PDB file of C-alpha atoms and ligand atoms in Angstrom:
ATOM      1  CA  UNK A 383       0.000   0.000   0.000  1.00  0.00           C
ATOM      2  CA  UNK A 384       1.461   3.329  -1.064  1.00  0.00           C
ATOM      3  CA  UNK A 385       1.666   5.958   1.653  1.00  0.00           C
ATOM      4  CA  UNK A 386       0.391   9.143  -0.060  1.00  0.00           C
ATOM      5  CA  UNK A 387       2.572  11.230   2.258  1.00  0.00           C
ATOM      6  CA  UNK A 388       5.766   9.467   1.214  1.00  0.00           C
ATOM      7  CA  UNK A 389       5.024   8.981  -2.478  1.00  0.00           C
ATOM      8  CA  UNK A 390       4.720  11.513  -5.259  1.00  0.00           C
ATOM      9  CA  UNK A 391       3.162  11.735  -8.729  1.00  0.00           C
ATOM     10  CA  UNK A 392       5.505  11.665 -11.709  1.00  0.00           C
ATOM     11  CA  UNK A 393       4.883  12.659 -15.315  1.00  0.00           C
ATOM     12  CA  UNK A 394       6.405  11.417 -18.569  1.00  0.00           C
ATOM     13  CA  UNK A 395       5.839  13.332 -21.804  1.00  0.00           C
ATOM     14  CA  UNK A 396       6.499  10.895 -24.654  1.00  0.00           C
ATOM     15  CA  UNK A 397       5.268   7.728 -22.939  1.00  0.00           C
ATOM     16  CA  UNK A 398       4.764   6.053 -26.343  1.00  0.00           C
ATOM     17  CA  UNK A 399       8.463   6.275 -27.222  1.00  0.00           C
ATOM     18  CA  UNK A 400      11.058   3.591 -26.648  1.00  0.00           C
ATOM     19  CA  UNK A 401      12.726   5.260 -23.668  1.00  0.00           C
ATOM     20  CA  UNK A 402       9.559   7.071 -22.513  1.00  0.00           C
ATOM     21  CA  UNK A 403       7.608   3.803 -22.247  1.00  0.00           C
ATOM     22  CA  UNK A 404      10.415   2.190 -20.256  1.00  0.00           C
ATOM     23  CA  UNK A 405      10.630   5.209 -17.908  1.00  0.00           C
ATOM     24  CA  UNK A 406       6.866   5.116 -17.417  1.00  0.00           C
ATOM     25  CA  UNK A 407       6.895   1.389 -16.570  1.00  0.00           C
ATOM     26  CA  UNK A 408       9.810   1.745 -14.151  1.00  0.00           C
ATOM     27  CA  UNK A 409       8.281   4.749 -12.401  1.00  0.00           C
ATOM     28  CA  UNK A 410       4.880   3.049 -12.076  1.00  0.00           C
ATOM     29  CA  UNK A 411       6.563   0.040 -10.446  1.00  0.00           C
ATOM     30  CA  UNK A 412       8.121   2.147  -7.688  1.00  0.00           C
ATOM     31  CA  UNK A 413       6.637   2.348  -4.218  1.00  0.00           C
ATOM     32  CA  UNK A 414       7.678   5.986  -3.851  1.00  0.00           C
ATOM     33  CA  UNK A 415       5.745   6.995  -6.982  1.00  0.00           C
ATOM     34  CA  UNK A 416       2.018   7.243  -6.324  1.00  0.00           C
ATOM     35  CA  UNK A 417       1.109   7.257 -10.033  1.00  0.00           C
ATOM     36  CA  UNK A 418       2.443   8.361 -13.412  1.00  0.00           C
ATOM     37  CA  UNK A 419       0.837  10.839 -15.779  1.00  0.00           C
ATOM     38  CA  UNK A 420       1.769   9.260 -19.111  1.00  0.00           C
ATOM     39  CA  UNK A 421       1.469  11.625 -22.072  1.00  0.00           C
ATOM     40  CA  UNK A 422       1.533  10.712 -25.760  1.00  0.00           C
ATOM     41  CA  UNK A 423       0.046  11.865 -29.053  1.00  0.00           C
ATOM     42  CA  UNK A 424      -2.079   8.713 -29.124  1.00  0.00           C
ATOM     43  CA  UNK A 425      -2.701   8.074 -25.427  1.00  0.00           C
ATOM     44  CA  UNK A 426      -1.043   4.959 -24.042  1.00  0.00           C
ATOM     45  CA  UNK A 427      -3.202   2.398 -22.270  1.00  0.00           C
ATOM     46  CA  UNK A 428      -4.150   3.586 -18.809  1.00  0.00           C
ATOM     47  CA  UNK A 429      -3.595   1.062 -16.046  1.00  0.00           C
ATOM     48  CA  UNK A 430      -2.737   0.641 -12.443  1.00  0.00           C
ATOM     49  CA  UNK A 431      -0.845   3.793 -11.484  1.00  0.00           C
ATOM     50  CA  UNK A 432      -0.851   4.997 -15.134  1.00  0.00           C
ATOM     51  CA  UNK A 433      -2.953   8.075 -15.918  1.00  0.00           C
ATOM     52  CA  UNK A 434      -2.842   8.526 -19.676  1.00  0.00           C
ATOM     53  CA  UNK A 435      -3.274  11.894 -21.349  1.00  0.00           C
ATOM     54  CA  UNK A 436      -2.956  13.197 -24.901  1.00  0.00           C
ATOM     55  CA  UNK A 437      -0.694  16.013 -26.063  1.00  0.00           C
ATOM     56  CA  UNK A 438       1.157  17.137 -29.144  1.00  0.00           C
ATOM     57  CA  UNK A 439       4.293  19.253 -28.842  1.00  0.00           C
ATOM     58  CA  UNK A 440       3.159  21.281 -31.831  1.00  0.00           C
ATOM     59  CA  UNK A 441      -0.276  22.081 -30.375  1.00  0.00           C
ATOM     60  CA  UNK A 442       0.280  24.413 -27.439  1.00  0.00           C
ATOM     61  CA  UNK A 443      -3.354  24.162 -26.329  1.00  0.00           C
ATOM     62  CA  UNK A 444      -2.773  20.465 -25.625  1.00  0.00           C
ATOM     63  CA  UNK A 445       0.090  21.384 -23.272  1.00  0.00           C
ATOM     64  CA  UNK A 446      -2.089  23.900 -21.436  1.00  0.00           C
ATOM     65  CA  UNK A 447      -4.739  21.199 -21.169  1.00  0.00           C
ATOM     66  CA  UNK A 448      -2.226  18.749 -19.689  1.00  0.00           C
ATOM     67  CA  UNK A 449      -1.512  21.245 -16.913  1.00  0.00           C
ATOM     68  CA  UNK A 450      -5.211  21.505 -16.156  1.00  0.00           C
ATOM     69  CA  UNK A 451      -5.532  17.719 -15.946  1.00  0.00           C
ATOM     70  CA  UNK A 452      -2.748  17.612 -13.344  1.00  0.00           C
ATOM     71  CA  UNK A 453      -3.721  20.733 -11.392  1.00  0.00           C
ATOM     72  CA  UNK A 454      -5.083  18.952  -8.296  1.00  0.00           C
ATOM     73  CA  UNK A 455      -2.133  16.569  -7.927  1.00  0.00           C
ATOM     74  CA  UNK A 456       0.811  18.128  -9.787  1.00  0.00           C
ATOM     75  CA  UNK A 457       3.838  15.918 -10.483  1.00  0.00           C
ATOM     76  CA  UNK A 458       7.083  16.450  -8.576  1.00  0.00           C
ATOM     77  CA  UNK A 459       9.089  14.733 -11.286  1.00  0.00           C
ATOM     78  CA  UNK A 460       8.579  15.640 -14.952  1.00  0.00           C
ATOM     79  CA  UNK A 461      10.526  13.814 -17.644  1.00  0.00           C
ATOM     80  CA  UNK A 462      10.297  14.994 -21.241  1.00  0.00           C
ATOM     81  CA  UNK A 463      11.148  11.885 -23.268  1.00  0.00           C
ATOM     82  CA  UNK A 464       9.978  13.148 -26.633  1.00  0.00           C
ATOM     83  CA  UNK A 465      12.332  13.757 -29.514  1.00  0.00           C
ATOM     84  CA  UNK A 466      12.940  13.440 -33.234  1.00  0.00           C
ATOM     85  CA  UNK A 467      15.990  12.578 -35.321  1.00  0.00           C
ATOM     86  CA  UNK A 468      14.438  11.395 -38.573  1.00  0.00           C
ATOM     87  CA  UNK A 469      11.094  10.704 -40.189  1.00  0.00           C
ATOM     88  CA  UNK A 470       8.621  12.326 -42.532  1.00  0.00           C
ATOM     89  CA  UNK A 471      11.334  12.994 -45.106  1.00  0.00           C
ATOM     90  CA  UNK A 472      13.842  14.317 -42.540  1.00  0.00           C
ATOM     91  CA  UNK A 473      17.214  12.561 -42.407  1.00  0.00           C
ATOM     92  CA  UNK A 474      20.325  13.554 -40.411  1.00  0.00           C
ATOM     93  CA  UNK A 475      22.527  15.597 -42.759  1.00  0.00           C
ATOM     94  CA  UNK A 476      26.015  14.365 -43.659  1.00  0.00           C
ATOM     95  CA  UNK A 477      27.057  17.667 -45.238  1.00  0.00           C
ATOM     96  CA  UNK A 478      26.163  21.344 -45.305  1.00  0.00           C
ATOM     97  CA  UNK A 479      24.561  20.977 -48.713  1.00  0.00           C
ATOM     98  CA  UNK A 480      22.052  18.458 -47.308  1.00  0.00           C
ATOM     99  CA  UNK A 481      20.535  21.053 -44.956  1.00  0.00           C
ATOM    100  CA  UNK A 482      16.905  22.048 -45.468  1.00  0.00           C
ATOM    101  CA  UNK A 483      14.777  24.647 -43.761  1.00  0.00           C
ATOM    102  CA  UNK A 484      12.075  22.046 -43.297  1.00  0.00           C
ATOM    103  CA  UNK A 485      14.384  19.739 -41.311  1.00  0.00           C
ATOM    104  CA  UNK A 486      15.480  22.624 -39.071  1.00  0.00           C
ATOM    105  CA  UNK A 487      11.874  23.683 -38.502  1.00  0.00           C
ATOM    106  CA  UNK A 488      10.694  20.151 -37.714  1.00  0.00           C
ATOM    107  CA  UNK A 489      13.566  19.253 -35.404  1.00  0.00           C
ATOM    108  CA  UNK A 490      13.530  22.561 -33.540  1.00  0.00           C
ATOM    109  CA  UNK A 491       9.752  22.318 -33.069  1.00  0.00           C
ATOM    110  CA  UNK A 492      10.076  18.833 -31.572  1.00  0.00           C
ATOM    111  CA  UNK A 493      13.408  18.933 -29.758  1.00  0.00           C
ATOM    112  CA  UNK A 494      13.598  22.533 -28.518  1.00  0.00           C
ATOM    113  CA  UNK A 495      10.387  24.570 -28.782  1.00  0.00           C
ATOM    114  CA  UNK A 496       8.176  21.693 -27.651  1.00  0.00           C
ATOM    115  CA  UNK A 497      10.016  21.045 -24.351  1.00  0.00           C
ATOM    116  CA  UNK A 498      10.209  24.836 -23.777  1.00  0.00           C
ATOM    117  CA  UNK A 499       6.436  25.084 -24.099  1.00  0.00           C
ATOM    118  CA  UNK A 500       5.966  22.090 -21.790  1.00  0.00           C
ATOM    119  CA  UNK A 501       8.003  24.028 -19.212  1.00  0.00           C
ATOM    120  CA  UNK A 502       5.996  27.191 -19.859  1.00  0.00           C
ATOM    121  CA  UNK A 503       2.771  25.434 -18.900  1.00  0.00           C
ATOM    122  CA  UNK A 504       3.912  22.767 -16.445  1.00  0.00           C
ATOM    123  CA  UNK A 505       6.147  25.115 -14.469  1.00  0.00           C
ATOM    124  CA  UNK A 506       3.743  28.039 -14.294  1.00  0.00           C
ATOM    125  CA  UNK A 507       3.192  27.260 -10.598  1.00  0.00           C
ATOM    126  CA  UNK A 508       6.078  25.036  -9.518  1.00  0.00           C
ATOM    127  CA  UNK A 509       6.297  23.870  -5.913  1.00  0.00           C
ATOM    128  CA  UNK A 510       8.156  26.510  -3.905  1.00  0.00           C
ATOM    129  CA  UNK A 511       9.530  24.391  -1.086  1.00  0.00           C
ATOM    130  CA  UNK A 512       9.825  20.718  -1.910  1.00  0.00           C
ATOM    131  CA  UNK A 513      12.263  18.867  -4.142  1.00  0.00           C
ATOM    132  CA  UNK A 514      11.122  19.084  -7.729  1.00  0.00           C
ATOM    133  CA  UNK A 515      12.814  17.731 -10.875  1.00  0.00           C
ATOM    134  CA  UNK A 516      12.307  18.668 -14.530  1.00  0.00           C
ATOM    135  CA  UNK A 517      14.423  16.511 -16.845  1.00  0.00           C
ATOM    136  CA  UNK A 518      14.427  16.551 -20.637  1.00  0.00           C
ATOM    137  CA  UNK A 519      16.130  13.932 -22.780  1.00  0.00           C
ATOM    138  CA  UNK A 520      18.835  15.558 -24.873  1.00  0.00           C
ATOM    139  CA  UNK A 521      21.811  13.940 -26.616  1.00  0.00           C
ATOM    140  CA  UNK A 522      25.588  14.029 -26.316  1.00  0.00           C
ATOM    141  CA  UNK A 523      25.751  15.299 -29.908  1.00  0.00           C
ATOM    142  CA  UNK A 524      24.142  18.529 -28.646  1.00  0.00           C
ATOM    143  CA  UNK A 525      27.418  19.402 -26.911  1.00  0.00           C
ATOM    144  CA  UNK A 526      29.199  22.119 -28.903  1.00  0.00           C
ATOM    145  CA  UNK A 527      32.620  21.559 -27.326  1.00  0.00           C
ATOM    146  CA  UNK A 528      32.356  17.767 -27.759  1.00  0.00           C
ATOM    147  CA  UNK A 529      31.532  18.016 -31.485  1.00  0.00           C
ATOM    148  CA  UNK A 530      34.436  16.563 -33.414  1.00  0.00           C
ATOM    149  CA  UNK A 531      32.597  14.669 -36.159  1.00  0.00           C
ATOM    150  CA  UNK A 532      30.257  17.339 -37.533  1.00  0.00           C
ATOM    151  CA  UNK A 533      27.136  16.429 -39.494  1.00  0.00           C
ATOM    152  CA  UNK A 534      23.601  15.944 -38.150  1.00  0.00           C
ATOM    153  CA  UNK A 535      23.315  19.720 -38.329  1.00  0.00           C
ATOM    154  CA  UNK A 536      19.688  20.296 -37.387  1.00  0.00           C
ATOM    155  CA  UNK A 537      19.541  17.584 -34.698  1.00  0.00           C
ATOM    156  CA  UNK A 538      22.768  18.758 -33.035  1.00  0.00           C
ATOM    157  CA  UNK A 539      21.608  22.374 -33.138  1.00  0.00           C
ATOM    158  CA  UNK A 540      18.146  21.555 -31.760  1.00  0.00           C
ATOM    159  CA  UNK A 541      19.644  19.612 -28.844  1.00  0.00           C
ATOM    160  CA  UNK A 542      22.169  22.391 -28.134  1.00  0.00           C
ATOM    161  CA  UNK A 543      19.193  24.771 -28.052  1.00  0.00           C
ATOM    162  CA  UNK A 544      17.368  22.410 -25.678  1.00  0.00           C
ATOM    163  CA  UNK A 545      20.358  22.413 -23.339  1.00  0.00           C
ATOM    164  CA  UNK A 546      20.307  26.218 -23.287  1.00  0.00           C
ATOM    165  CA  UNK A 547      16.535  26.306 -22.722  1.00  0.00           C
ATOM    166  CA  UNK A 548      16.824  23.927 -19.766  1.00  0.00           C
ATOM    167  CA  UNK A 549      19.672  25.955 -18.281  1.00  0.00           C
ATOM    168  CA  UNK A 550      17.383  28.996 -18.406  1.00  0.00           C
ATOM    169  CA  UNK A 551      14.618  26.956 -16.771  1.00  0.00           C
ATOM    170  CA  UNK A 552      17.036  25.962 -13.999  1.00  0.00           C
ATOM    171  CA  UNK A 553      17.951  29.574 -13.298  1.00  0.00           C
ATOM    172  CA  UNK A 554      14.341  30.715 -13.174  1.00  0.00           C
ATOM    173  CA  UNK A 555      13.172  27.775 -11.034  1.00  0.00           C
ATOM    174  CA  UNK A 556      16.053  28.261  -8.619  1.00  0.00           C
ATOM    175  CA  UNK A 557      14.984  31.823  -7.869  1.00  0.00           C
ATOM    176  CA  UNK A 558      11.802  30.662  -6.141  1.00  0.00           C
ATOM    177  CA  UNK A 559      12.712  27.138  -5.028  1.00  0.00           C
ATOM    178  CA  UNK A 560      16.282  26.260  -4.039  1.00  0.00           C
ATOM    179  CA  UNK A 561      15.316  22.565  -4.136  1.00  0.00           C
ATOM    180  CA  UNK A 562      14.108  22.681  -7.739  1.00  0.00           C
ATOM    181  CA  UNK A 563      16.292  20.989 -10.338  1.00  0.00           C
ATOM    182  CA  UNK A 564      16.182  21.172 -14.130  1.00  0.00           C
ATOM    183  CA  UNK A 565      18.586  19.099 -16.227  1.00  0.00           C
ATOM    184  CA  UNK A 566      18.995  17.538 -19.622  1.00  0.00           C
ATOM    185  CA  UNK A 567      19.955  13.869 -19.848  1.00  0.00           C
ATOM    186  CA  UNK A 568      21.809  11.823 -22.460  1.00  0.00           C
ATOM    187  CA  UNK A 569      20.471   8.244 -22.394  1.00  0.00           C
ATOM    188  CA  UNK A 570      23.342   6.573 -24.262  1.00  0.00           C
ATOM    189  CA  UNK A 571      22.741   4.785 -27.555  1.00  0.00           C
ATOM    190  CA  UNK A 572      19.459   2.995 -26.991  1.00  0.00           C
ATOM    191  CA  UNK A 573      17.663   0.333 -29.003  1.00  0.00           C
ATOM    192  CA  UNK A 574      14.629   2.349 -30.204  1.00  0.00           C
ATOM    193  CA  UNK A 575      13.103   3.415 -33.512  1.00  0.00           C
ATOM    194  CA  UNK A 576      14.956   6.719 -33.253  1.00  0.00           C
ATOM    195  CA  UNK A 577      18.409   5.129 -33.265  1.00  0.00           C
ATOM    196  CA  UNK A 578      17.717   2.081 -35.444  1.00  0.00           C
ATOM    197  CA  UNK A 579      19.083   3.385 -38.789  1.00  0.00           C
ATOM    198  CA  UNK A 580      22.178   5.032 -37.260  1.00  0.00           C
ATOM    199  CA  UNK A 581      23.732   2.720 -34.728  1.00  0.00           C
ATOM    200  CA  UNK A 582      26.218   0.806 -36.866  1.00  0.00           C
ATOM    201  CA  UNK A 583      29.017   2.254 -34.764  1.00  0.00           C
ATOM    202  CA  UNK A 584      27.536   1.243 -31.422  1.00  0.00           C
ATOM    203  CA  UNK A 585      29.234  -1.898 -30.190  1.00  0.00           C
ATOM    204  CA  UNK A 586      27.015  -4.654 -28.913  1.00  0.00           C
ATOM    205  CA  UNK A 587      27.887  -3.782 -25.313  1.00  0.00           C
ATOM    206  CA  UNK A 588      27.384  -0.068 -26.055  1.00  0.00           C
ATOM    207  CA  UNK A 589      23.791  -0.439 -27.230  1.00  0.00           C
ATOM    208  CA  UNK A 590      21.391  -0.219 -24.314  1.00  0.00           C
ATOM    209  CA  UNK A 591      17.932  -1.699 -24.084  1.00  0.00           C
ATOM    210  CA  UNK A 592      15.308   0.954 -23.356  1.00  0.00           C
ATOM    211  CA  UNK A 593      14.713  -0.617 -19.940  1.00  0.00           C
ATOM    212  CA  UNK A 594      18.415  -0.456 -19.020  1.00  0.00           C
ATOM    213  CA  UNK A 595      18.626   3.172 -20.180  1.00  0.00           C
ATOM    214  CA  UNK A 596      15.533   4.010 -18.111  1.00  0.00           C
ATOM    215  CA  UNK A 597      17.070   2.329 -15.048  1.00  0.00           C
ATOM    216  CA  UNK A 598      20.316   4.286 -15.382  1.00  0.00           C
ATOM    217  CA  UNK A 599      18.525   7.586 -16.102  1.00  0.00           C
ATOM    218  CA  UNK A 600      16.306   7.196 -13.034  1.00  0.00           C
ATOM    219  CA  UNK A 601      19.384   6.470 -10.903  1.00  0.00           C
ATOM    220  CA  UNK A 602      20.832   9.770 -12.140  1.00  0.00           C
ATOM    221  CA  UNK A 603      17.552  11.584 -11.440  1.00  0.00           C
ATOM    222  CA  UNK A 604      17.332  10.123  -7.932  1.00  0.00           C
ATOM    223  CA  UNK A 605      20.846  11.311  -7.124  1.00  0.00           C
ATOM    224  CA  UNK A 606      20.490  14.845  -8.483  1.00  0.00           C
ATOM    225  CA  UNK A 607      21.371  17.735  -6.199  1.00  0.00           C
ATOM    226  CA  UNK A 608      20.320  21.385  -6.687  1.00  0.00           C
ATOM    227  CA  UNK A 609      23.967  22.231  -7.442  1.00  0.00           C
ATOM    228  CA  UNK A 610      23.645  20.167 -10.620  1.00  0.00           C
ATOM    229  CA  UNK A 611      20.634  22.093 -11.870  1.00  0.00           C
ATOM    230  CA  UNK A 612      21.184  23.436 -15.382  1.00  0.00           C
ATOM    231  CA  UNK A 613      23.660  20.717 -16.382  1.00  0.00           C
ATOM    232  CA  UNK A 614      23.501  18.076 -19.094  1.00  0.00           C
ATOM    233  CA  UNK A 615      24.249  14.676 -17.580  1.00  0.00           C
ATOM    234  CA  UNK A 616      24.849  11.316 -19.207  1.00  0.00           C
ATOM    235  CA  UNK A 617      23.266   7.989 -18.184  1.00  0.00           C
ATOM    236  CA  UNK A 618      26.261   7.287 -15.911  1.00  0.00           C
ATOM    237  CA  UNK A 619      25.960  10.602 -14.097  1.00  0.00           C
ATOM    238  CA  UNK A 620      28.947  12.219 -15.818  1.00  0.00           C
ATOM    239  CA  UNK A 621      28.628  15.855 -16.886  1.00  0.00           C
ATOM    240  CA  UNK A 622      28.478  16.530 -20.625  1.00  0.00           C
ATOM    241  CA  UNK A 623      30.138  19.876 -21.394  1.00  0.00           C
ATOM    242  CA  UNK A 624      28.164  22.576 -23.170  1.00  0.00           C
TER     243      UNK A 624
HETATM  244  N1  NAP B1291      17.632   6.221 -28.791  1.00  0.00           N
HETATM  245  C1  NAP B1291      18.841   6.774 -28.675  1.00  0.00           C
HETATM  246  O1  NAP B1291      19.867   6.137 -28.952  1.00  0.00           O
HETATM  247  C2  NAP B1291      18.974   8.188 -28.177  1.00  0.00           C
HETATM  248  C3  NAP B1291      20.277   8.724 -28.054  1.00  0.00           C
HETATM  249  C4  NAP B1291      20.427  10.039 -27.593  1.00  0.00           C
HETATM  250  C5  NAP B1291      19.310  10.782 -27.274  1.00  0.00           C
HETATM  251  N2  NAP B1291      18.056  10.237 -27.409  1.00  0.00           N
HETATM  252  C6  NAP B1291      16.909  11.083 -27.078  1.00  0.00           C
HETATM  253  O2  NAP B1291      16.021  10.391 -26.217  1.00  0.00           O
HETATM  254  C7  NAP B1291      14.679  10.849 -26.448  1.00  0.00           C
HETATM  255  C8  NAP B1291      13.743   9.656 -26.644  1.00  0.00           C
HETATM  256  O3  NAP B1291      14.173   8.960 -27.791  1.00  0.00           O
HETATM  257  P1  NAP B1291      13.692   7.469 -28.151  1.00  0.00           P
HETATM  258  O4  NAP B1291      14.924   6.759 -28.564  1.00  0.00           O
HETATM  259  O5  NAP B1291      12.841   6.899 -27.068  1.00  0.00           O
HETATM  260  O6  NAP B1291      12.833   7.773 -29.459  1.00  0.00           O
HETATM  261  P2  NAP B1291      11.402   7.240 -29.964  1.00  0.00           P
HETATM  262  O7  NAP B1291      11.205   5.829 -29.561  1.00  0.00           O
HETATM  263  O8  NAP B1291      11.357   7.587 -31.408  1.00  0.00           O
HETATM  264  O9  NAP B1291      10.376   8.150 -29.152  1.00  0.00           O
HETATM  265  C9  NAP B1291      10.156   9.494 -29.492  1.00  0.00           C
HETATM  266  C10 NAP B1291       8.956   9.996 -28.724  1.00  0.00           C
HETATM  267  O10 NAP B1291       8.745  11.380 -29.068  1.00  0.00           O
HETATM  268  C11 NAP B1291       7.361  11.541 -29.348  1.00  0.00           C
HETATM  269  N3  NAP B1291       7.095  12.675 -30.215  1.00  0.00           N
HETATM  270  C12 NAP B1291       7.730  13.037 -31.348  1.00  0.00           C
HETATM  271  N4  NAP B1291       7.153  14.139 -31.863  1.00  0.00           N
HETATM  272  C13 NAP B1291       6.134  14.478 -31.024  1.00  0.00           C
HETATM  273  C14 NAP B1291       5.169  15.508 -31.005  1.00  0.00           C
HETATM  274  N5  NAP B1291       5.099  16.454 -31.974  1.00  0.00           N
HETATM  275  N6  NAP B1291       4.278  15.553 -29.995  1.00  0.00           N
HETATM  276  C15 NAP B1291       4.316  14.617 -29.006  1.00  0.00           C
HETATM  277  N7  NAP B1291       5.205  13.602 -28.968  1.00  0.00           N
HETATM  278  C16 NAP B1291       6.107  13.543 -29.970  1.00  0.00           C
HETATM  279  C17 NAP B1291       6.979  10.229 -30.015  1.00  0.00           C
HETATM  280  O11 NAP B1291       5.582  10.118 -30.060  1.00  0.00           O
HETATM  281  P3  NAP B1291       4.825   9.158 -31.120  1.00  0.00           P
HETATM  282  O12 NAP B1291       4.890   7.787 -30.506  1.00  0.00           O
HETATM  283  O13 NAP B1291       3.455   9.716 -31.193  1.00  0.00           O
HETATM  284  O14 NAP B1291       5.581   9.275 -32.413  1.00  0.00           O
HETATM  285  C18 NAP B1291       7.655   9.254 -29.063  1.00  0.00           C
HETATM  286  O15 NAP B1291       6.893   9.106 -27.884  1.00  0.00           O
HETATM  287  C19 NAP B1291      14.752  11.799 -27.657  1.00  0.00           C
HETATM  288  O16 NAP B1291      14.794  13.128 -27.208  1.00  0.00           O
HETATM  289  C20 NAP B1291      16.084  11.435 -28.301  1.00  0.00           C
HETATM  290  O17 NAP B1291      16.640  12.544 -29.015  1.00  0.00           O
HETATM  291  C21 NAP B1291      17.873   8.965 -27.852  1.00  0.00           C
END
């Protein structure tokens, strides 16, 4: 039996994704999580401790509506597990000449603007005293100083923008709640639809299952301190430079 005074609601945006589904399942299985708001474009199946809701990153009204749904019991952990690398005619670029405005627009809308608008609505009234975590899945390739290979122009740029957006969120949250934490997280190379066409270079031991990535990411989230707010952290807890 979950003690409502010792457990807290969590929320996953992108619960239909490979990593998002695994995070949702792991959170729902925890005794210290009272239930999980699980958001997806096509709502996932609701179940014990899973409260499904619909949203689309490109429809801001759906994000405002999500906040309303959670108003009575707001989550104290929000994980944004949405993201896009390819699809609908968009492919990671190998050269400058492969860039298109459409790819930039699509990837920025999904990877940067969308999470920013989630924060706009979900953090309009953040808890002012208790521990609170906002974590968005980014990618190591969003690190500017770590970029030695080039390519993947729009995806890299959209994730670098996400890292900046979350650093801003951290600063603003910290002004009213010293226990609030906002970070971006790199999950490693994970066996999902997003990575499938591009993981030739991942060694067998370097390719994580979604469940293993979720386990490691939640360990990082559990260990976060307010001093780490604003950082981008990898699945093993190491800091990824900006
Ligand atoms: N897999 C990896 O190796 C890897 C490596 C580094 C970083 N990441 C990051 O980890 C995150 C999760 O990736 P994943 O591997 O789990 O990918 P995935 O399986 O393709 O999941 C992507 C999720 O994003 C959702 N989404 C995309 N556009 C959306 C929109 N407009 N509105 C609402 N939801 C939208 C998808 O919803 P639908 O189901 O409706 O399409 C899905 O839930 C991404 O940010 C990705 O960049 C992944």
